[in-house]
GROMACS .gro file of C-alpha atoms in nm:
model
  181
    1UNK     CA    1   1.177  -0.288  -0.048
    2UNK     CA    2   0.888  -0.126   0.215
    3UNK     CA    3   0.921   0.226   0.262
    4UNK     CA    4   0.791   0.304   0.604
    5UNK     CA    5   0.960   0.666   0.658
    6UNK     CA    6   0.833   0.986   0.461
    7UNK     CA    7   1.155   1.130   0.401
    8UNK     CA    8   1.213   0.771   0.151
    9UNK     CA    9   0.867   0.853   0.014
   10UNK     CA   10   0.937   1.211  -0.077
   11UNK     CA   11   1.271   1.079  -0.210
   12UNK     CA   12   1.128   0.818  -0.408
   13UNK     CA   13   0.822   1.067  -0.556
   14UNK     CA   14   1.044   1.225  -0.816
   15UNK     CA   15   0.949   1.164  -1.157
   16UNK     CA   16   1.286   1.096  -1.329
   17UNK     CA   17   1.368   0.921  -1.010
   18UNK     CA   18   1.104   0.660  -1.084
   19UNK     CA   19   1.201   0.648  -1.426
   20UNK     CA   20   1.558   0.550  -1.348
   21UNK     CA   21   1.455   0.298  -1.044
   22UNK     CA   22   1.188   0.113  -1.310
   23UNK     CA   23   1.488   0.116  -1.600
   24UNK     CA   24   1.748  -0.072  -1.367
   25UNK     CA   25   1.470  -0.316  -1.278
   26UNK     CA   26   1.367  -0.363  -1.656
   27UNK     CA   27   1.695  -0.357  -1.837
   28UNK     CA   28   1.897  -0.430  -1.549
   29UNK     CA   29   2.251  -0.244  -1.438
   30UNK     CA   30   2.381   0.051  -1.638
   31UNK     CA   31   2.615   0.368  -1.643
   32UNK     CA   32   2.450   0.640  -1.615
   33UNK     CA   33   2.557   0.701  -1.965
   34UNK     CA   34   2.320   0.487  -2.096
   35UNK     CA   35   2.031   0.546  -1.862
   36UNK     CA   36   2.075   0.892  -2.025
   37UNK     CA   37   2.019   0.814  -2.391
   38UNK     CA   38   1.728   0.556  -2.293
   39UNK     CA   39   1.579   0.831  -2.127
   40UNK     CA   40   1.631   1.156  -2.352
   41UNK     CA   41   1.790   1.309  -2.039
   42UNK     CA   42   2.149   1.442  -1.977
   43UNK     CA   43   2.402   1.233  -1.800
   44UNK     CA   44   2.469   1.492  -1.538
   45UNK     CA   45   2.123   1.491  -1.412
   46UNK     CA   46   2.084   1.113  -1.422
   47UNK     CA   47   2.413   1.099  -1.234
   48UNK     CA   48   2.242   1.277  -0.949
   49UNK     CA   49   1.919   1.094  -0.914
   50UNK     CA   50   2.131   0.792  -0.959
   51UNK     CA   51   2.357   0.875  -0.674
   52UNK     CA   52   2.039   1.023  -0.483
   53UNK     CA   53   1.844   0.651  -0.539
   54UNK     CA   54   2.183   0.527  -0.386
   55UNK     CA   55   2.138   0.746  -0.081
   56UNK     CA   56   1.809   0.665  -0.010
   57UNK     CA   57   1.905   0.275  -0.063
   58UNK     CA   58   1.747   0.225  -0.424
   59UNK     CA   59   2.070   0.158  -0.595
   60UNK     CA   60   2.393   0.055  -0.580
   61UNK     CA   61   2.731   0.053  -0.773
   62UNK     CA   62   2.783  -0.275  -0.932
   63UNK     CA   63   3.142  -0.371  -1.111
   64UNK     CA   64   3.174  -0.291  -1.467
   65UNK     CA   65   3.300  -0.458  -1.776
   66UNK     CA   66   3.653  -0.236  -1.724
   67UNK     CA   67   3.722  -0.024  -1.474
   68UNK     CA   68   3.624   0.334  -1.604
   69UNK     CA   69   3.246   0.153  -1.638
   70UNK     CA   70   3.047   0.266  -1.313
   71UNK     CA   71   2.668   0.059  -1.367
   72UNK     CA   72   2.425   0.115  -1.143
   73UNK     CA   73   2.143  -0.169  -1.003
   74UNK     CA   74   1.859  -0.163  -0.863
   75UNK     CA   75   1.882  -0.297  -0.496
   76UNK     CA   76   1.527  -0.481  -0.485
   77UNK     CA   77   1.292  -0.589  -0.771
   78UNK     CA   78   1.013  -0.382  -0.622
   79UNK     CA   79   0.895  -0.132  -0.368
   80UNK     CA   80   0.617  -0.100  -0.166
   81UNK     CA   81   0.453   0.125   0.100
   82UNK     CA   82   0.152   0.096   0.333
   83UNK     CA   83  -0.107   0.381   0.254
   84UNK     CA   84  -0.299   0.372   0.594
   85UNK     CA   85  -0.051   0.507   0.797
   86UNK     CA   86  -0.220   0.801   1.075
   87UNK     CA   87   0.066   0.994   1.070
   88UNK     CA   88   0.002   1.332   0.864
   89UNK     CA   89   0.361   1.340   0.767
   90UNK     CA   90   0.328   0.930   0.632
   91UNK     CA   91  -0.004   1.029   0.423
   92UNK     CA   92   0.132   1.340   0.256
   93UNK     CA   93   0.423   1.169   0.157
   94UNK     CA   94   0.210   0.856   0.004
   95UNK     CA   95  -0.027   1.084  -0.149
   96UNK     CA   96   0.308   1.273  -0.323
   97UNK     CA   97   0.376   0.983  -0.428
   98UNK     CA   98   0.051   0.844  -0.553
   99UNK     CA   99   0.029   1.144  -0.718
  100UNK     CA  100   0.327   1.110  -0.924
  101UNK     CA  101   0.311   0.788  -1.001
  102UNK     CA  102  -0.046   0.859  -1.139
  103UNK     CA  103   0.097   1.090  -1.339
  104UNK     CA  104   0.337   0.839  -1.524
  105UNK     CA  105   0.086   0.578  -1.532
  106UNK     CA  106  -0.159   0.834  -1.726
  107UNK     CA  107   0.142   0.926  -1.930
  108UNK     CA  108   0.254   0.539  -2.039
  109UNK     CA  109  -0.171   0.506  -2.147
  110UNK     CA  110  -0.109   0.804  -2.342
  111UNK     CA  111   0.217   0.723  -2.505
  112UNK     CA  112   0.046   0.373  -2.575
  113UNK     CA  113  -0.242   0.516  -2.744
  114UNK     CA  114  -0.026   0.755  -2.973
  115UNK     CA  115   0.112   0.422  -3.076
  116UNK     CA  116  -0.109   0.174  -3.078
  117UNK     CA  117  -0.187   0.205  -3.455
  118UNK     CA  118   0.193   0.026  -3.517
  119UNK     CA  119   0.139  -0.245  -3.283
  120UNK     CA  120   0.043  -0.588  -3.446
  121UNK     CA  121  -0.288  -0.673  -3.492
  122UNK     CA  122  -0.264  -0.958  -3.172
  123UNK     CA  123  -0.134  -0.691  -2.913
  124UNK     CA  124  -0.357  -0.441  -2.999
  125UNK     CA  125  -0.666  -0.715  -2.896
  126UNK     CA  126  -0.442  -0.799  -2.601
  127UNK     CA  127  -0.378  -0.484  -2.456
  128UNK     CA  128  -0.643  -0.235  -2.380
  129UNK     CA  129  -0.820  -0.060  -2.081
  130UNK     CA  130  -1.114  -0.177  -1.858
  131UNK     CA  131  -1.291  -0.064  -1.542
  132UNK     CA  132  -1.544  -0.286  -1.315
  133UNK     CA  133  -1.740  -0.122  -1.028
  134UNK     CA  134  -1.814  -0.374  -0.758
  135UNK     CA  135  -1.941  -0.316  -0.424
  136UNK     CA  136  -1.747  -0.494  -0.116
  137UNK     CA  137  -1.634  -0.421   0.199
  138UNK     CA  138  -1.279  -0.304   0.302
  139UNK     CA  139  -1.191  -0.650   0.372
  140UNK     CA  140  -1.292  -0.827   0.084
  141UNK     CA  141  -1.117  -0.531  -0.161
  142UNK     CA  142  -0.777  -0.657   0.015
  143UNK     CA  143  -0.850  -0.985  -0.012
  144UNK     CA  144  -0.940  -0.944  -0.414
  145UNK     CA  145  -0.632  -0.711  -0.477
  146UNK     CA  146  -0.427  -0.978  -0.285
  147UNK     CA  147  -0.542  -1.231  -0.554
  148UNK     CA  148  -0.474  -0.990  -0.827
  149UNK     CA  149  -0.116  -0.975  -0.736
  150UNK     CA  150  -0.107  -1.329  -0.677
  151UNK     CA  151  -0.193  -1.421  -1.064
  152UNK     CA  152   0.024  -1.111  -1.149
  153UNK     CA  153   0.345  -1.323  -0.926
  154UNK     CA  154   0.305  -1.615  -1.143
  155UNK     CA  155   0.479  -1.410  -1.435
  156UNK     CA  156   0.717  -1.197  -1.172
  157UNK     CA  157   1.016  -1.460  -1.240
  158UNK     CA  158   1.074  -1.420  -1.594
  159UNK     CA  159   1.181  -1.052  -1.488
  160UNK     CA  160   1.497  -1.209  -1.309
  161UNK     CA  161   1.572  -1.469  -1.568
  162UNK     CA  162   1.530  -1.362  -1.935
  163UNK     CA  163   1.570  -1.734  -2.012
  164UNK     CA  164   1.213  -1.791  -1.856
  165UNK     CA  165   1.070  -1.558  -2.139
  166UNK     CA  166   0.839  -1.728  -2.429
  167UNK     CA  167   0.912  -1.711  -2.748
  168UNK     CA  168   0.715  -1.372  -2.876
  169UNK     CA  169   0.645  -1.234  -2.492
  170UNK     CA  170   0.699  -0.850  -2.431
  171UNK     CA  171   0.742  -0.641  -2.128
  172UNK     CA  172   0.372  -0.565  -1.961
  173UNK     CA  173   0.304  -0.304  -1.726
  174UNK     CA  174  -0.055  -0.401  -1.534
  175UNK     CA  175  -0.156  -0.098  -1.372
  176UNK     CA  176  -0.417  -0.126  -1.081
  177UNK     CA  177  -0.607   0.094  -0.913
  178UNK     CA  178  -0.879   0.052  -0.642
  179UNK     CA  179  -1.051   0.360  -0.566
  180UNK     CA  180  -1.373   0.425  -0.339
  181UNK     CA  181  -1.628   0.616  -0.566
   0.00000   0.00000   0.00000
């Protein structure tokens, strides 16, 4: 899904908002119930950012097992937004957005770290944290973050079939950032 307005932006940028979106697209559909407990939030308030996704186009209704089940889905496996729109109203609304989603990344690398001790011995040589400075123009950074998505979509089915899933595999979030120093 492509946002392109910044009234979807702003409505997108709320924390528990992005929580929610990202749970329907990991575990797939749920009450709201359930996207509660998994999130150590009340069912009221989930309700509402689940019915505010749904305004804004995020997520739907889906049929449940019996008919007092409402689920929720995610409408699209990912968004997506440009970030070099001119209009003042487009870039404040990225930037709220960036902002918050910095936020959670910084927060998973945190959470990660508190727990890293338990992981096995394998993930914890797998998983980790890197930086690379590089100089290139404009150009070639699109062109290199291009190909980083491009090894990342070799993986991006198993997330719509669990049967595609190895033995032992876990779910990864690769977070990437490009920033001008």
């Amino acid at each position: 899904m492509e946002l392109n307005d910044p009234r979807s932006l702003r409505a997108y940028a709320h924390p528990l908002r992005l929580k929610l979106i990202g749970l329907l697209r990991s575990e797939g559909p749920m009450t709201a119930t359930r996207a509660a407990a998994a999130l150590g939030d009340n069912v009221p308030n989930c309700s509402f950012h689940l019915r505010q996704l749904a305004k804004y186009g995020f997520a739907e209704r889906v049929p449940g097992a019996d008919g007092r089940e409402r689920p929720w889905r995610a409408t699209s496996p990912s968004t997506s937004w440009a970030d070099d729109s001119d209009d003042q109203d487009m870039r404040a609304a990225t930037d709220q957005l960036n902002s918050v989603l910095l936020d959670d990344y910084t927060r998973r690398a945190r959470d990660y770290l508190a727990a890293r001790g338990d992981e096995p011995a394998e993930w914890r040589a797998a998983a980790g944290f890197g930086d690379a400075l590089v100089h290139v123009t404009a150009a070639e950074l699109r062109a290199l973050t291009e190909e980083m998505e491009a090894l990342i979509g070799r993986y991006a089915d198993r997330m719509a079939d669990p049967a595609l899933r190895p033995e032992g595999s876990r779910l990864i979030q690769i977070i990437q950032m490009a920033v001008p120093r």
